[in-house]
Every structure is written in structure tokens, then in C-alpha cells.
Coordinates of C-alpha atoms in Angstrom, one line a residue:
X1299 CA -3.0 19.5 19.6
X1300 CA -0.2 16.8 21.4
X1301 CA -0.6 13.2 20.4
X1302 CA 1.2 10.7 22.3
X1303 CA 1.2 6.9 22.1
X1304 CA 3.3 5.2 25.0
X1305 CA 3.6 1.1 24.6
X1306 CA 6.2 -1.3 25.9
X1307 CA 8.5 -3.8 23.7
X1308 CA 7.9 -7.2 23.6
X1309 CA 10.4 -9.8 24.9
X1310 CA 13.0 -10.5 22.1
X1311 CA 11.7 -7.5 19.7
X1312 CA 13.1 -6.1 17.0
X1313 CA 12.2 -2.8 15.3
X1314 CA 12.9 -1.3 12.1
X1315 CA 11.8 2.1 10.4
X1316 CA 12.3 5.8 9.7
X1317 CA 15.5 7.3 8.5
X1318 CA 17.5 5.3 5.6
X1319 CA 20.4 6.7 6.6
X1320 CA 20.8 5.1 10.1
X1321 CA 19.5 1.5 8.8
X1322 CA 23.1 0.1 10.1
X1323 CA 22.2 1.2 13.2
X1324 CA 19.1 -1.2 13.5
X1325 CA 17.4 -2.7 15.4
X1326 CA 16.1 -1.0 17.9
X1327 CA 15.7 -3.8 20.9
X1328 CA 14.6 -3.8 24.7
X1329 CA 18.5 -2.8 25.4
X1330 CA 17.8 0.1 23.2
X1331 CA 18.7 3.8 24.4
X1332 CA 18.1 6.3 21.4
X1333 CA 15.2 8.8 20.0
X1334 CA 14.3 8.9 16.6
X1335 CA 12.9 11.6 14.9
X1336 CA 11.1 12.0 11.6
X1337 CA 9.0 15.5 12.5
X1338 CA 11.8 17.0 10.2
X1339 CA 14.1 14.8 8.0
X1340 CA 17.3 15.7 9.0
X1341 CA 19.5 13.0 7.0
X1342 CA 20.4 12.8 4.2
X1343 CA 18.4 10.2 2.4
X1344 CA 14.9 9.1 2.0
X1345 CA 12.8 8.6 5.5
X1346 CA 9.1 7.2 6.3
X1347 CA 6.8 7.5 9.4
X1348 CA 6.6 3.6 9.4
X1349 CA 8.4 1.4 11.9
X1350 CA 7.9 -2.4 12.2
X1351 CA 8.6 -5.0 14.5
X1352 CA 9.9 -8.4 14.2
X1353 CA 6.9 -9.5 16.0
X1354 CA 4.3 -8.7 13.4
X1355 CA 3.8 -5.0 14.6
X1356 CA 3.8 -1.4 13.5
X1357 CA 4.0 2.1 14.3
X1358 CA 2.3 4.5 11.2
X1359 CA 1.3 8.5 11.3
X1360 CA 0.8 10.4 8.4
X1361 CA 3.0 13.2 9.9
X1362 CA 6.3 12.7 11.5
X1363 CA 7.2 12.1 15.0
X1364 CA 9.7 11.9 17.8
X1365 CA 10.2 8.6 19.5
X1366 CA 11.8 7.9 22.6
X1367 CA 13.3 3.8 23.1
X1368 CA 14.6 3.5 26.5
X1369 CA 14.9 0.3 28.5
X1370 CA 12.1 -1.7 26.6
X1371 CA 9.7 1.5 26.4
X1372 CA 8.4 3.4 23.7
X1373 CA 7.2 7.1 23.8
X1374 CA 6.0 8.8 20.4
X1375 CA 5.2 12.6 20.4
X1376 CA 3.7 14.4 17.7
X1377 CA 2.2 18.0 17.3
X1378 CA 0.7 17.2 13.8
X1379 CA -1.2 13.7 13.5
X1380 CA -2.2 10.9 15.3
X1381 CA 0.4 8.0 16.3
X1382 CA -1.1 4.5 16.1
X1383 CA -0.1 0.8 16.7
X1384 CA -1.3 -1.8 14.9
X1385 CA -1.2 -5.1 15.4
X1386 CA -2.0 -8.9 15.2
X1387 CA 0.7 -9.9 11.9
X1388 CA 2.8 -12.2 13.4
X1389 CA 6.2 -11.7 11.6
X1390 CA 8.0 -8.3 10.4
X1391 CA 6.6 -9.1 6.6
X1392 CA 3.2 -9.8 7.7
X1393 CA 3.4 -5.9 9.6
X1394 CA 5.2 -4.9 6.1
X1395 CA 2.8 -6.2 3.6
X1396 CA 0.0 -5.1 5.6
X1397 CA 1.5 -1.4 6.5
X1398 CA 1.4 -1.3 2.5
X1399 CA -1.5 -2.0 1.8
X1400 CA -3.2 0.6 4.1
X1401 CA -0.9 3.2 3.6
X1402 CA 1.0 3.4 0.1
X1403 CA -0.3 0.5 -2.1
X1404 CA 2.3 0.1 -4.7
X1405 CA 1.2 1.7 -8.2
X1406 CA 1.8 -0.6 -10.0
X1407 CA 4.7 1.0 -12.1
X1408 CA 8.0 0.5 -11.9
X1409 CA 10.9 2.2 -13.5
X1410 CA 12.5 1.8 -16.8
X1411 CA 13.9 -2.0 -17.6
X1412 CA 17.4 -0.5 -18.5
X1413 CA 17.9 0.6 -15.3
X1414 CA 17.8 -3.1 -13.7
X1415 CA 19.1 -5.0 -16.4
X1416 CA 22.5 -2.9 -16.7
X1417 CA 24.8 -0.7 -14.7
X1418 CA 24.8 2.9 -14.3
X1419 CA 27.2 5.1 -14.8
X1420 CA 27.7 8.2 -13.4
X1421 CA 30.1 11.2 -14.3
X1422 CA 30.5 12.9 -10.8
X1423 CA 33.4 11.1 -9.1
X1424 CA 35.3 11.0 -12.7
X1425 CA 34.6 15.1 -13.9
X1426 CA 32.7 16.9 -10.4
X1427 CA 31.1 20.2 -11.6
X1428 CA 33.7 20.0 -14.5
X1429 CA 30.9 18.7 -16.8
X1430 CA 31.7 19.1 -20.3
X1431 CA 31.1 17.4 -23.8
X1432 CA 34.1 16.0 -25.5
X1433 CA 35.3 14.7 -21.6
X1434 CA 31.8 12.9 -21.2
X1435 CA 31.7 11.4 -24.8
X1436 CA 35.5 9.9 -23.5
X1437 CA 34.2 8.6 -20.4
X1438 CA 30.8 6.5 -22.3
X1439 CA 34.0 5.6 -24.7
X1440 CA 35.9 4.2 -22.0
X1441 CA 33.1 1.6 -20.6
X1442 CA 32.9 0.6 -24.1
X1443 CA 36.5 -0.1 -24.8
X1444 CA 36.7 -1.8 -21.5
X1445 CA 34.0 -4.8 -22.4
X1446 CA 31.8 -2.7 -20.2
X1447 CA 27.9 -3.1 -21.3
X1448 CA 26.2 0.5 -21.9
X1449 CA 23.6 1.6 -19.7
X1450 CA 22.1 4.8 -18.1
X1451 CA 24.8 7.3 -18.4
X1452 CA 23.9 10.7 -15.7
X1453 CA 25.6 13.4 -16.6
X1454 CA 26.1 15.2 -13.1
X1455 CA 25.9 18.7 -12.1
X1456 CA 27.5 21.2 -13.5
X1457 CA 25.9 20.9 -17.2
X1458 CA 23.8 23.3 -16.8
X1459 CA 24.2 27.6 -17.6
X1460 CA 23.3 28.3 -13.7
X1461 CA 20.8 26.6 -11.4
X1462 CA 16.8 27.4 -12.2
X1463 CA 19.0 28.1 -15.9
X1464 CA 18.5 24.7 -17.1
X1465 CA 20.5 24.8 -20.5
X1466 CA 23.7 23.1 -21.3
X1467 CA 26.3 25.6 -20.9
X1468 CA 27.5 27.1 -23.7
X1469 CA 31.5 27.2 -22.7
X1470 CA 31.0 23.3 -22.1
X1471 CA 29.0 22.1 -24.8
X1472 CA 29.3 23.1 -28.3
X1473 CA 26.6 20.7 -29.9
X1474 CA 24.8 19.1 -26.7
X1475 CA 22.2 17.5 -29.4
X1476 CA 24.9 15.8 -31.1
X1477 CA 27.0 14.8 -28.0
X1478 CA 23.1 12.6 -27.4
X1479 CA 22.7 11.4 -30.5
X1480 CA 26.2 10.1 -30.1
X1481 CA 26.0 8.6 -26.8
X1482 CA 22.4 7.2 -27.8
X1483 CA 24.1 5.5 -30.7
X1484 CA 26.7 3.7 -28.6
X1485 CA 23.8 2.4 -26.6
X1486 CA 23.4 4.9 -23.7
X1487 CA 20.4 6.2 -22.1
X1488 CA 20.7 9.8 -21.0
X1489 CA 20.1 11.5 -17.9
X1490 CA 20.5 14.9 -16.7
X1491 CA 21.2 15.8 -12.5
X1492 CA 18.5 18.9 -11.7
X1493 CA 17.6 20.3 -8.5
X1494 CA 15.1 22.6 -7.0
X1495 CA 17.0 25.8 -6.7
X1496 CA 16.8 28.5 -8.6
X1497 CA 20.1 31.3 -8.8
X1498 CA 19.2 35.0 -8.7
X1499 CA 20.8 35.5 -12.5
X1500 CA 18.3 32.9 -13.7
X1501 CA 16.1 34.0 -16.9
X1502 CA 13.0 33.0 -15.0
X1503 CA 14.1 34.6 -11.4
X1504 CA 11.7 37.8 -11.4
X1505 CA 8.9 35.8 -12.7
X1506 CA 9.0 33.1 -9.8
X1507 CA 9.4 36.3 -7.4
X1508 CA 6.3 37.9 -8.5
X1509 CA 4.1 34.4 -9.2
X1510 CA 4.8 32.9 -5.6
X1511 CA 7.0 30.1 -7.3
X1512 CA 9.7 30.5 -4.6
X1513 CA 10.1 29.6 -0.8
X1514 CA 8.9 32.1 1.6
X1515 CA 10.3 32.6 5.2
X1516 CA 8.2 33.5 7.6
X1517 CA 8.9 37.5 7.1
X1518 CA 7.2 36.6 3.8
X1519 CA 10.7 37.3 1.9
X1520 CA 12.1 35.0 -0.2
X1521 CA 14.4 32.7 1.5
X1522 CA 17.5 31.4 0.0
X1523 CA 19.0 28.6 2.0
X1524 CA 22.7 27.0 2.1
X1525 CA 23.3 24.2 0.3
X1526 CA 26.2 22.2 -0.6
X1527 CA 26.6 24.7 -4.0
X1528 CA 26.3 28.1 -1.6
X1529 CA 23.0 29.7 -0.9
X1530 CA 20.0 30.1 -3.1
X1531 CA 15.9 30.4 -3.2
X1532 CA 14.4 27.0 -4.0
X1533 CA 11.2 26.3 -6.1
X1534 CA 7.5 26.4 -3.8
X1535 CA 5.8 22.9 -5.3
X1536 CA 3.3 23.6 -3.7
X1537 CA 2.5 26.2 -6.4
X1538 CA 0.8 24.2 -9.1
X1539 CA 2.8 27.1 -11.3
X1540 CA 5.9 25.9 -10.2
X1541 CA 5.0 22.2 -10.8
X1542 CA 3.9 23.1 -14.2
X1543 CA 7.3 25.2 -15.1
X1544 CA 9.4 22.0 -14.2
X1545 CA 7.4 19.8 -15.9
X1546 CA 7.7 22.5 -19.0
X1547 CA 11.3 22.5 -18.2
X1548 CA 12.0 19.0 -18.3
X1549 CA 9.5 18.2 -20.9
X1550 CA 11.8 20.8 -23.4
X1551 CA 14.8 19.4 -22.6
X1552 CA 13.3 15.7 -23.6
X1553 CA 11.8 17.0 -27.1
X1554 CA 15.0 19.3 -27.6
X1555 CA 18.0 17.5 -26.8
X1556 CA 16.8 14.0 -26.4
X1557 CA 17.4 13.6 -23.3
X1558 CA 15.7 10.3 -20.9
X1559 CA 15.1 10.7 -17.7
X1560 CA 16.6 13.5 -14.5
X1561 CA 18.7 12.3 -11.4
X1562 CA 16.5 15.2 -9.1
X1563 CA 18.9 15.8 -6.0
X1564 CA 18.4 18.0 -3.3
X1565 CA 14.9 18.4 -2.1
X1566 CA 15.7 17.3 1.3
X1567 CA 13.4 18.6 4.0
X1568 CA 16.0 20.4 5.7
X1569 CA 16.4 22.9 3.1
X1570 CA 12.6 24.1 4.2
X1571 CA 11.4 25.0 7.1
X1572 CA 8.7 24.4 8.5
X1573 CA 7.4 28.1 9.6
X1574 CA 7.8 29.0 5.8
X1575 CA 4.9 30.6 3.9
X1576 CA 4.2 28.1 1.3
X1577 CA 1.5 29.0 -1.5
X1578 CA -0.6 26.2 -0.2
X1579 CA -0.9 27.2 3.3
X1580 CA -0.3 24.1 5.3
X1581 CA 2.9 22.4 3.4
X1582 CA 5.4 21.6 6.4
X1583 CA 9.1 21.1 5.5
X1584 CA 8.8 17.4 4.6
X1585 CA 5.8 18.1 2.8
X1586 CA 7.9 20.3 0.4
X1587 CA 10.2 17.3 0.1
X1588 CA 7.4 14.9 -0.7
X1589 CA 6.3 17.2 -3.2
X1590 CA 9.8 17.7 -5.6
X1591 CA 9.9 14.0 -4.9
X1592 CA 6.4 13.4 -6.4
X1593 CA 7.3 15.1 -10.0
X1594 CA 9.6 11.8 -10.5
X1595 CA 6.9 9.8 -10.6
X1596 CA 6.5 11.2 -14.5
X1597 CA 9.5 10.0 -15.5
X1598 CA 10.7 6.3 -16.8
X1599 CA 14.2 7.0 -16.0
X1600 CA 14.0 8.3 -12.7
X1601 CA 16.5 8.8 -9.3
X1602 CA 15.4 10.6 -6.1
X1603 CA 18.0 10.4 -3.3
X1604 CA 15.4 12.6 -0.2
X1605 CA 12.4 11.5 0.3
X1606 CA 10.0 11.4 2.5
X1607 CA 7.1 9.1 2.4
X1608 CA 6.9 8.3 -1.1
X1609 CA 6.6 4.6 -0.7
X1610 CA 4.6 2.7 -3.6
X1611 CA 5.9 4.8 -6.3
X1612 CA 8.0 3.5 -9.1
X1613 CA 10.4 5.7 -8.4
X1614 CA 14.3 4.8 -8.1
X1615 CA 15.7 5.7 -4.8
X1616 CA 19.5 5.8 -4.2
X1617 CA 21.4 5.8 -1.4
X1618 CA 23.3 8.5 0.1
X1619 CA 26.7 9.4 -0.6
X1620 CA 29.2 6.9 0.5
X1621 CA 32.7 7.2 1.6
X1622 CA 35.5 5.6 0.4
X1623 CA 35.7 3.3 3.5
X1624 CA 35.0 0.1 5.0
X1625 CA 33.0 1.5 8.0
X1626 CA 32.8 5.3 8.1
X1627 CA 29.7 5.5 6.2
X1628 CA 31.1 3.2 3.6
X1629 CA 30.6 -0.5 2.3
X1630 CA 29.0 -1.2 6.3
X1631 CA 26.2 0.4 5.6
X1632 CA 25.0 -0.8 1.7
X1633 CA 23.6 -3.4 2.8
X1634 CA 21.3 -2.7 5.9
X1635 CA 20.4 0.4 4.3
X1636 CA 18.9 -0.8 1.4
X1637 CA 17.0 -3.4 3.1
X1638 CA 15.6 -0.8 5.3
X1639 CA 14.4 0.9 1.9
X1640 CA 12.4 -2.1 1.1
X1641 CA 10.9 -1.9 4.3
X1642 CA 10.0 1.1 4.1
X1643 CA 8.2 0.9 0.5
X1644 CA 11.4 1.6 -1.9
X1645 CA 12.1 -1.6 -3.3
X1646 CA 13.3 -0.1 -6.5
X1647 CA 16.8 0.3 -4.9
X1648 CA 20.3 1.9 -6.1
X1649 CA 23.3 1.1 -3.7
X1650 CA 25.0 4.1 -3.6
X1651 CA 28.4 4.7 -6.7
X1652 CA 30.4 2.0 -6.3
X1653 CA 33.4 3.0 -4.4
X1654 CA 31.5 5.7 -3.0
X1655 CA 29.7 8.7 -4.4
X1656 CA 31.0 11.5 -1.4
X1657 CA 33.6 13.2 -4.0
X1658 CA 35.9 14.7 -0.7
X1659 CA 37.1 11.4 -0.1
X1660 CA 38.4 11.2 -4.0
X1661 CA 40.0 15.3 -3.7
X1662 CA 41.5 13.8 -0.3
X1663 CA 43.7 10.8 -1.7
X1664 CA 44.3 13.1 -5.0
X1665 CA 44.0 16.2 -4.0
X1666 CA 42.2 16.9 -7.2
X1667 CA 39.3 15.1 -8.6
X1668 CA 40.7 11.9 -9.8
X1669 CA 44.3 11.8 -11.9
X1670 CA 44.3 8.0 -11.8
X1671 CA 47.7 8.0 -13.7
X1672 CA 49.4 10.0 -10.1
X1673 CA 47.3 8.4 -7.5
X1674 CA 45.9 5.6 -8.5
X1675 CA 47.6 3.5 -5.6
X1676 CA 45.6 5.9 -2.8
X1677 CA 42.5 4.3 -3.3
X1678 CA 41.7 0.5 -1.9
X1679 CA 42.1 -2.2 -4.1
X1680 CA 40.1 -4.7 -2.1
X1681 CA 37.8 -2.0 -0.7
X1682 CA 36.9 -1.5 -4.6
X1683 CA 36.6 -4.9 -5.0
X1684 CA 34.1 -6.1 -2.2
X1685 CA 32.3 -2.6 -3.3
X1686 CA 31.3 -4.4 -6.8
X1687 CA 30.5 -7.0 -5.7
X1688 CA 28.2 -6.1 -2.3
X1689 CA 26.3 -4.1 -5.4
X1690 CA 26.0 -7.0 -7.8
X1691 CA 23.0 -8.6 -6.9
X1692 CA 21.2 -5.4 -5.5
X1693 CA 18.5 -4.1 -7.8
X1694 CA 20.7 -1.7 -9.7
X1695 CA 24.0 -1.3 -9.2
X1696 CA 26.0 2.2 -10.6
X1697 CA 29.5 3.3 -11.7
X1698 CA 31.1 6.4 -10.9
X1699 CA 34.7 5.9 -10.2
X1700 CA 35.8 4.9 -13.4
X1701 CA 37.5 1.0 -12.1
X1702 CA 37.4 -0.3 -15.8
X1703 CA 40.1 2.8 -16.5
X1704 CA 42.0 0.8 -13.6
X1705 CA 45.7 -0.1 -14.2
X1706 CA 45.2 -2.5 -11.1
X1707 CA 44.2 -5.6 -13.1
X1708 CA 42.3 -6.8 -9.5
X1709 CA 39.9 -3.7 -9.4
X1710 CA 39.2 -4.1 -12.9
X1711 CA 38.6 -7.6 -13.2
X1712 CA 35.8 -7.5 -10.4
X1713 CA 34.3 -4.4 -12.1
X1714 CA 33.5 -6.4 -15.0
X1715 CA 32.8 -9.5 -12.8
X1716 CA 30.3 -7.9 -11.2
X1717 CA 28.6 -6.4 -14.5
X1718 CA 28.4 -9.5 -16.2
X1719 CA 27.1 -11.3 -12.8
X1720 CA 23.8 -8.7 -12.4
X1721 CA 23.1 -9.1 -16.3
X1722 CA 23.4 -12.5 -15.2
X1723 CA 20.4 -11.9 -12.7
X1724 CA 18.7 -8.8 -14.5
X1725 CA 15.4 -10.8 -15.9
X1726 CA 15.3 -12.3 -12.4
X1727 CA 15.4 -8.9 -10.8
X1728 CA 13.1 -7.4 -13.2
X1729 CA 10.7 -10.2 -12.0
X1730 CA 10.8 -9.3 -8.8
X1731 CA 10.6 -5.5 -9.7
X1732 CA 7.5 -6.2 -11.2
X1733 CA 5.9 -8.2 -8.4
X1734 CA 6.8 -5.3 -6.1
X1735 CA 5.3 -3.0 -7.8
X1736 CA 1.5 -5.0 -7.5
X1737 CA 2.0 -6.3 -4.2
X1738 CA 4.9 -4.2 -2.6
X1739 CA 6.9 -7.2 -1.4
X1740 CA 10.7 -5.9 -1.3
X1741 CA 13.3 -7.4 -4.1
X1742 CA 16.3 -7.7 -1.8
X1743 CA 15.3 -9.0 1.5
X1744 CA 16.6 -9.4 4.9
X1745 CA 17.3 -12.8 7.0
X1746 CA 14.4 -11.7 9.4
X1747 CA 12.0 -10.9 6.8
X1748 CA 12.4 -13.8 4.7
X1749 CA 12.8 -16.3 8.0
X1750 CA 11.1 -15.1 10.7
X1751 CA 11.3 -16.1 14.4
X1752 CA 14.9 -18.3 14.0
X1753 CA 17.7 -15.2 15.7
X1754 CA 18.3 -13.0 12.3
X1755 CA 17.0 -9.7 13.6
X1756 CA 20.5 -8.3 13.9
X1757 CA 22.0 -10.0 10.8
X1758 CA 22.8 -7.2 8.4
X1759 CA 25.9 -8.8 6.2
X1760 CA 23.6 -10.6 3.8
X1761 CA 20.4 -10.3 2.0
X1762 CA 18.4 -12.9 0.1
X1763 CA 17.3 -11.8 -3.8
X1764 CA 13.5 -12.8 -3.8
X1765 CA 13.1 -15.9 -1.9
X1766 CA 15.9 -18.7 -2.6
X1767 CA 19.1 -17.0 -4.0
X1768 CA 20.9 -15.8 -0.4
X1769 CA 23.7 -13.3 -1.3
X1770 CA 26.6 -12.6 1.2
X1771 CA 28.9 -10.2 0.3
X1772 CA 32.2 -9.8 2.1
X1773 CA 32.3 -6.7 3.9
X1774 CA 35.4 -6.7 6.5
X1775 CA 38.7 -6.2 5.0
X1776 CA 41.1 -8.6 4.6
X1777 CA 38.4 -11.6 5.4
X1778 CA 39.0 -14.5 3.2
X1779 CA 35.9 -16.3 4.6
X1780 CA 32.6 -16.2 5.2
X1781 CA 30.6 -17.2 8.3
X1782 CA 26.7 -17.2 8.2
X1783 CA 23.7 -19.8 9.9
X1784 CA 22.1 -20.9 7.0
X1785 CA 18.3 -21.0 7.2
X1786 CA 16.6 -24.3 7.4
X1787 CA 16.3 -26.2 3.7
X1788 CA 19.4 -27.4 1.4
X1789 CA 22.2 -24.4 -0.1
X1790 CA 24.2 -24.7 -2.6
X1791 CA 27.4 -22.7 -2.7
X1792 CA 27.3 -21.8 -6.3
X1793 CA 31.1 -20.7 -6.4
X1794 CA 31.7 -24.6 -5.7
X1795 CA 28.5 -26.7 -5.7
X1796 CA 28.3 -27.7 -2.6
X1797 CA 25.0 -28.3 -1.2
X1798 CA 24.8 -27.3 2.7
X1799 CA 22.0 -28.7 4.9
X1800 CA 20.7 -25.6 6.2
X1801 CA 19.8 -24.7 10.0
X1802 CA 23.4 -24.6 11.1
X1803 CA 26.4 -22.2 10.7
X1804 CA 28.8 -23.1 7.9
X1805 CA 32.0 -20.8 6.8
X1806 CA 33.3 -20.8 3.0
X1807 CA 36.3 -20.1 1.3
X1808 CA 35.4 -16.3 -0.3
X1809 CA 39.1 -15.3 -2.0
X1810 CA 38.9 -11.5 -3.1
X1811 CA 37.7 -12.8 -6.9
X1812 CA 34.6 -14.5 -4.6
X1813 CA 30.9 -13.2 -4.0
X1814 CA 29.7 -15.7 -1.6
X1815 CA 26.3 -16.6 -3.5
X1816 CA 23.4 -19.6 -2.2
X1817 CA 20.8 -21.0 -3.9
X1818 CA 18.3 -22.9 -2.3
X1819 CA 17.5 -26.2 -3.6
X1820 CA 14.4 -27.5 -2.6

């Protein structure tokens, strides 16, 4: 069956929706010329079949669909489930809140306190696949030494003996229980990268073969499909066997080595396909994605970076993999990205590392991983900077690139800045966590969202934390200022103290050491 649903924009309307990934390029507006697509997640972060309109609107299927903006129309196509529009909310958090509670009411969970309250740090940037025990134990030294706070430390891929192996490897690790217990006595919480696929060579292999556990093509062979590690077969979830021999998997690796929580990668929809012969006949590509998303949902320390649908779960979701850039898929899009993941039911929010987690621009300036004592002076100083402090006052904020190691007395300064600023914030934000997970509304919010109806639909340098702190980070380099219409009420600068009449545009002095912060005073 075709469904189609054809409806014209509204004068002055402002949409917002689908794929994570592109949230810098929203809104979509009567000028609008673009399709959008969400039949099979093809980026590479977390998507949803919602969109929403600045006029108290939205679109919901429970399947994906094509939709085709040109010149203040709106054309959605689907094969799979019906396309409506709903209607009648007035403003884009009215269409939000009610989207929520029709389709994914929040759970009422959110994830472990930790992870809100101080940063994360992860090993990839710093070690790559090169994952092994005394060099990790050095790096959770490091943030100590540095007056960094501990926090969740990820150890990255590469721990393991081989993928669908999941066992520290023996060459790396010589006493993985004691390398814990050491990092849980400095303060860490521990938590292991794992993915769906599964290598030939596994112990496990034949038994997936002959139990269904693994993907099927449509031949009914098993597939093995490329991936950024090579080309392998990936686990069937929709195999309650396979469900059950991750959740034994992970489940021994808690009780055994003391681990806390997984950072599950991978599991994006277009690893599947979606003419694949799937246990439970029926499971579509992004239906496989859903389902490795859904075995987070078991876990208090928790990270999925694919997702589709999903929203209401008190799940963490990161964003993509940045690069080390201002606007090529850098520091532009943090911020309108993770709004868009509040609207689209993920307020439990982690910018992406700070400096940017996409390891090829690190081997490009260094042409290794990272030898900060050669190269340090290839990476941006005030690129760094901005980046810690853009994070901040997000819900989480995580480490990767190891600043605090810094010579540059700049970079490391606003690494510790910005630490000791969301610990500042973290029973605030844990607030708010809470609160989203009853009633779904997001923690960071945009201009639009919080006030509706006065020209903020295509503001997407600021956010506002809850409802009267207004945070707005510089994001162009070398800007030494910051311009921004302040909504209507009273601001108060807090790098200064000076209280702003709002409903007009004011510009501040934001030096490099500066995170432009308001607070709203009555």
C-alpha cells in the first residue's frame, strides 16, 4: 500500500524533525527546497519520524517516510504506515509535548546521576584501537593530577579479543579486574564500547550460524556488511536468543570485571537492509536499529549514538562524531543538534568529545594519533576553547582529547573552567533530567521553544537551560562579542551583573576566558 499526505505551510512557518544529524540545517521554511528522508536512516546519528512546526503542528508515522518541501508545499510518501497531521497546539512546545504524549511518553527513568553531574572522559582520541591497561590507568591519572574531577571513564574500542569476542585482550590487559578496582578507587565509573558485530573467529560464531542469531540477506546467507572496522555479520535482535546472549554477555562482564555501564556504537540502520531475512519476519532496517538501541534501556550507565525512534527512554544519546573545525561538521552544529534531540524525545543529551570525536582529523594534524609533545601547536587553541565551553551547560559534557595534558596554558584553563562551571549547574540539570523524564519537556531548549511567536525560529547560537538561565556560547572564531535579542523580561549578564531589559538586541564583551551566560530575573 502508498500512503501520501500533501498539505501546504503556513505563512511564517517553521519546521523541525527527523535526522539529528542535519539539525543545523533547520528550519525548513516556505523558501525551503529539500527532501527528507527517514524510510532508511542514512546518517549517522539518532533520527525520529516526528517533525514539528513553529505553529503548533506535527507530522508523526510509525514507519519512516520521504518528504518533499518545495515552495511552501509539503509531499510525504510512505510504503509502510500511515502519514498524519495533527494539529490545533499553537506553539512548537505545545506540538512537542503533545507528540509525546501520544507517541513515546517518557518512562520515567533517566540515566545514572554521575553522568550529569561530572564530565566524561573518553579514551578514543587519546589511545584509538590501541586500548591497553597500564596506558588507560595513565590517562584516569592524568585528569586527576590536573584538578580534573573523576567521572565516567569509556574505555573505547579495541579492549576487546575480537568483535562478538567480548573479553579483554590478553596482549593488552594483564589484570583487567585490577586495572577496575583501581580506576573505581580513584573515583571512576567504568564503561566498556561494544557493538553488534560478531567476527568469524569468534568462540560463539557457529552457534549464531546455526541458531538464527545473525543477519540474513535475502539469499538467506549470512550477510556480513562494511563497517568502519572492515566487514562482518552483525547480531539479528530480533532473535529473542540473540537478545538474551548480549544481555548474558554484558551481564558477565558486570559480575566479573566490575564493569558499569556499555557505550553501544554501531547499530545504525544502514548496516541492515531492509530485504534481509530477519528471525521475526517483518523487522525493516530501522527496526533492527530500534532494537540494539532498546537493550540500553537496561543499563544505568548508558550511551547510544543511532537511533531510531527511541524517544522517552532514559537512555543517553550522543552526538555524532565531530570534526576538529569551526564549521565543517564541527562546533556549528553542537548546538542545533542537540536541540533537535530534545525535540525529538532525547533530552538526555551528550555534545559530542570536546574538540571532536572523528579521530582522522587528530591522525591529520599528527599524522599519528595524538604525540602532543610534537604537534601540539596543530590543533586550535581557541577552537578548543569555545568547544568547552559550547558543552558546559549542555546536559553532559565529555572529554576525549586530553586538554588538561595541554602545555597551552589557554586550552587548559577553560578545560577546567568549564568542568567546574557544569558541576556548578549539575543539581540544576539533574532537575531538569528528572522532570524530562515524567513529562518529556527537553533540558536544553531552543529560543523558539521557550518563546514562541517573537522571530527565533532560525536562531541556533544559543539555548536556554530549563526556563531562565539563557546560555550563548561563542561559536565564530576570532569573535570577541556577542550579539543576541534578548527575550522580553530583565537578564542579567552573570560574567558582569548587568541586568538587561529584555525585548531588544544587546551585544557583550565575551574575551576567549568568557561563556556568555543570562539569568533571568523576574
Amino acid at each position: 500500500m502508498r500512503y501520501r499526505l500533501k498539505f501546504t505551510l503556513l505563512p511564517g512557518e517553521a519546521w523541525y524533525g527527523a535526522n539529528i544529524n542535519d539539525g543545523w540545517k533547520l528550519p525548513i521554511t516556505e523558501k525551503s527546497k529539500t527532501k527528507t528522508d527517514t524510510r532508511y536512516i542514512s546518517s549517522y546519528n539518532q533520527a525520529s519520524p516526528l517533525w514539528l512546526s513553529s505553529k503548533g503542528r506535527y507530522l508523526w508515522s510509525e514507519e519512516g517516510y520521504l518528504v518533499k518541501w518545495k515552495r511552501g508545499k509539503a509531499i510525504c510518501l510512505s510504503k509502510k504506515a500511515e502519514i498524519r497531521l495533527y494539529d490545533g497546539f499553537e506553539t512548537l512546545r505545545g506540538a512537542y509535548l503533545a507528540a509525546a504524549g501520544r507517541h513515546f511518553p517518557f518512562d520515567g527513568k533517566i540515566p545514572d546521576e554521575m553522568m550529569f553531574r561530572a564530565p566524561q572522559y573518553c579514551t578514543w582520541i587519546h589511545l584509538a584501537t590501541q586500548q591497553r591497561q597500564d596506558d588507560i590507568l595513565k590517562f584516569a591519572e592524568s585528569i586527576l593530577a590536573a584538578g580534573m574531577p573523576p567521572g565516567e571513564l569509556i574505555i573505547d574500542d579495541g579492549w576487546q579479543t575480537t568483535f562478538g569476542h567480548w573479553d579483554f585482550h590478553p596482549d593488552k590487559f594483564t589484570d583487567p579486574r585490577a586495572m577496575i578496582r583501581a580506576l573505581h578507587a580513584m573515583g571512576f565509573k567504568v564503561i566498556l564500547w561494544i557493538c553488534p558485530f560478531v567476527a568469524p573467529e569468534a568462540p560463539d560464531y557457529e552457534r549464531m550460524v546455526r541458531e538464527n542469531m545473525l543477519v540474513r540477506d535475502r539469499r538467506g546467507k549470512v550477510a556480513s556488511r562494511v563497517w568502519w572496522n572492515g566487514k562482518h555479520p552483525l547480531l539479528d535482535f530480533s532473535n529473542p536468543r540473540s537478545v538474551k546472549w548480549f544481555e548474558d554477555l554484558t551481564a558477565r562482564l558486570m559480575a566479573d570485571y566490575g564493569v558499569d555501564g556499555f557505550k553501544q556504537d554501531a547499530g545504525d540502520a544502514y548496516f541492515y537492509k531492509d530485504s534481509d531475512r530477519t528471525f521475526r519476519p517483518g523487522v525493516d532496517a530501522n527496526g533492527q536499529s530500534l532494537l540494539w538501541a532498546e537493550t540500553a534501556r537496561k543499563y544505568r550507565f548508558n550511551e547510544l549514538r543511532a537511533c531510531f525512534k527511541g524517544g522517552g527512554w532514559g537512555v543517553t544519546q550522543r552526538l555524532a562524531d565531530k570534526t576538529h573545525s569551526w564549521d565543517r561538521n564541527g562546533l556549528n552544529t553542537l548546538i542545533p543538534n542537540a536541540l533537535l534531540q530534545g525535540l525529538c524525545g532525547y533530552p538526555y543529551s551528550c555534545p559530542d568529545m570536546i574538540g571532536g570525536g572523528e579521530i582522522s582529523s587528530f591522525k591529520e594534524k599528527t599524522g599519528e594519533v595524538f604525540d602532543r609533545d610534537k604537534r601540539e601547536d596543530q590543533f586550535d587553541t581557541e577552537l578548543l576553547t569555545r568547544w568547552c565551553q559550547c558543552s558546559a551547560l549542555m546536559p553532559m559534557m565529555q572529554y576525549s582529547f586530553a586538554l588538561w595534558n595541554l602545555k597551552d596554558e589557554t586550552a587548559r584553563n577553560a578545560c577546567l573552567s568549564a568542568a567546574k562551571l557544569h558541576a556548578a549547574y549539575a543539581d540544576r540539570i539533574i532537575a531538569l533530567a528528572k522532570q524530562a523524564s515524567v513529562t518529556g519537556e527537553p533540558i536544553i531548549r531552543s529560543a523558539e521553544y521557550q518563546y514562541p511567536h517573537e522571530g527565533y525560529e532560525a536562531v541556533k547560537d544559543l539555548f536556554f537551560l530549563g526556563d531562565s538561565v539563557l546560555v550563548a556560547p561563542v561559536v565564530k572564531k576570532g569573535a570577541r562579542q556577542k550579539t543576541l535579542r534578548l527575550p522580553e523580561g530583565n537578564w542579567k549578564y552573570l560574567p558582569t551583573g548587568t541586568i538587561y531589559p529584555g525585548g531588544r538586541q544587546v551585544t557583550v564583551e565575551a574575551p576567549l576566558s568568557v561563556l556568555p551566560i543570562f539569568e533571568k530575573t523576574e
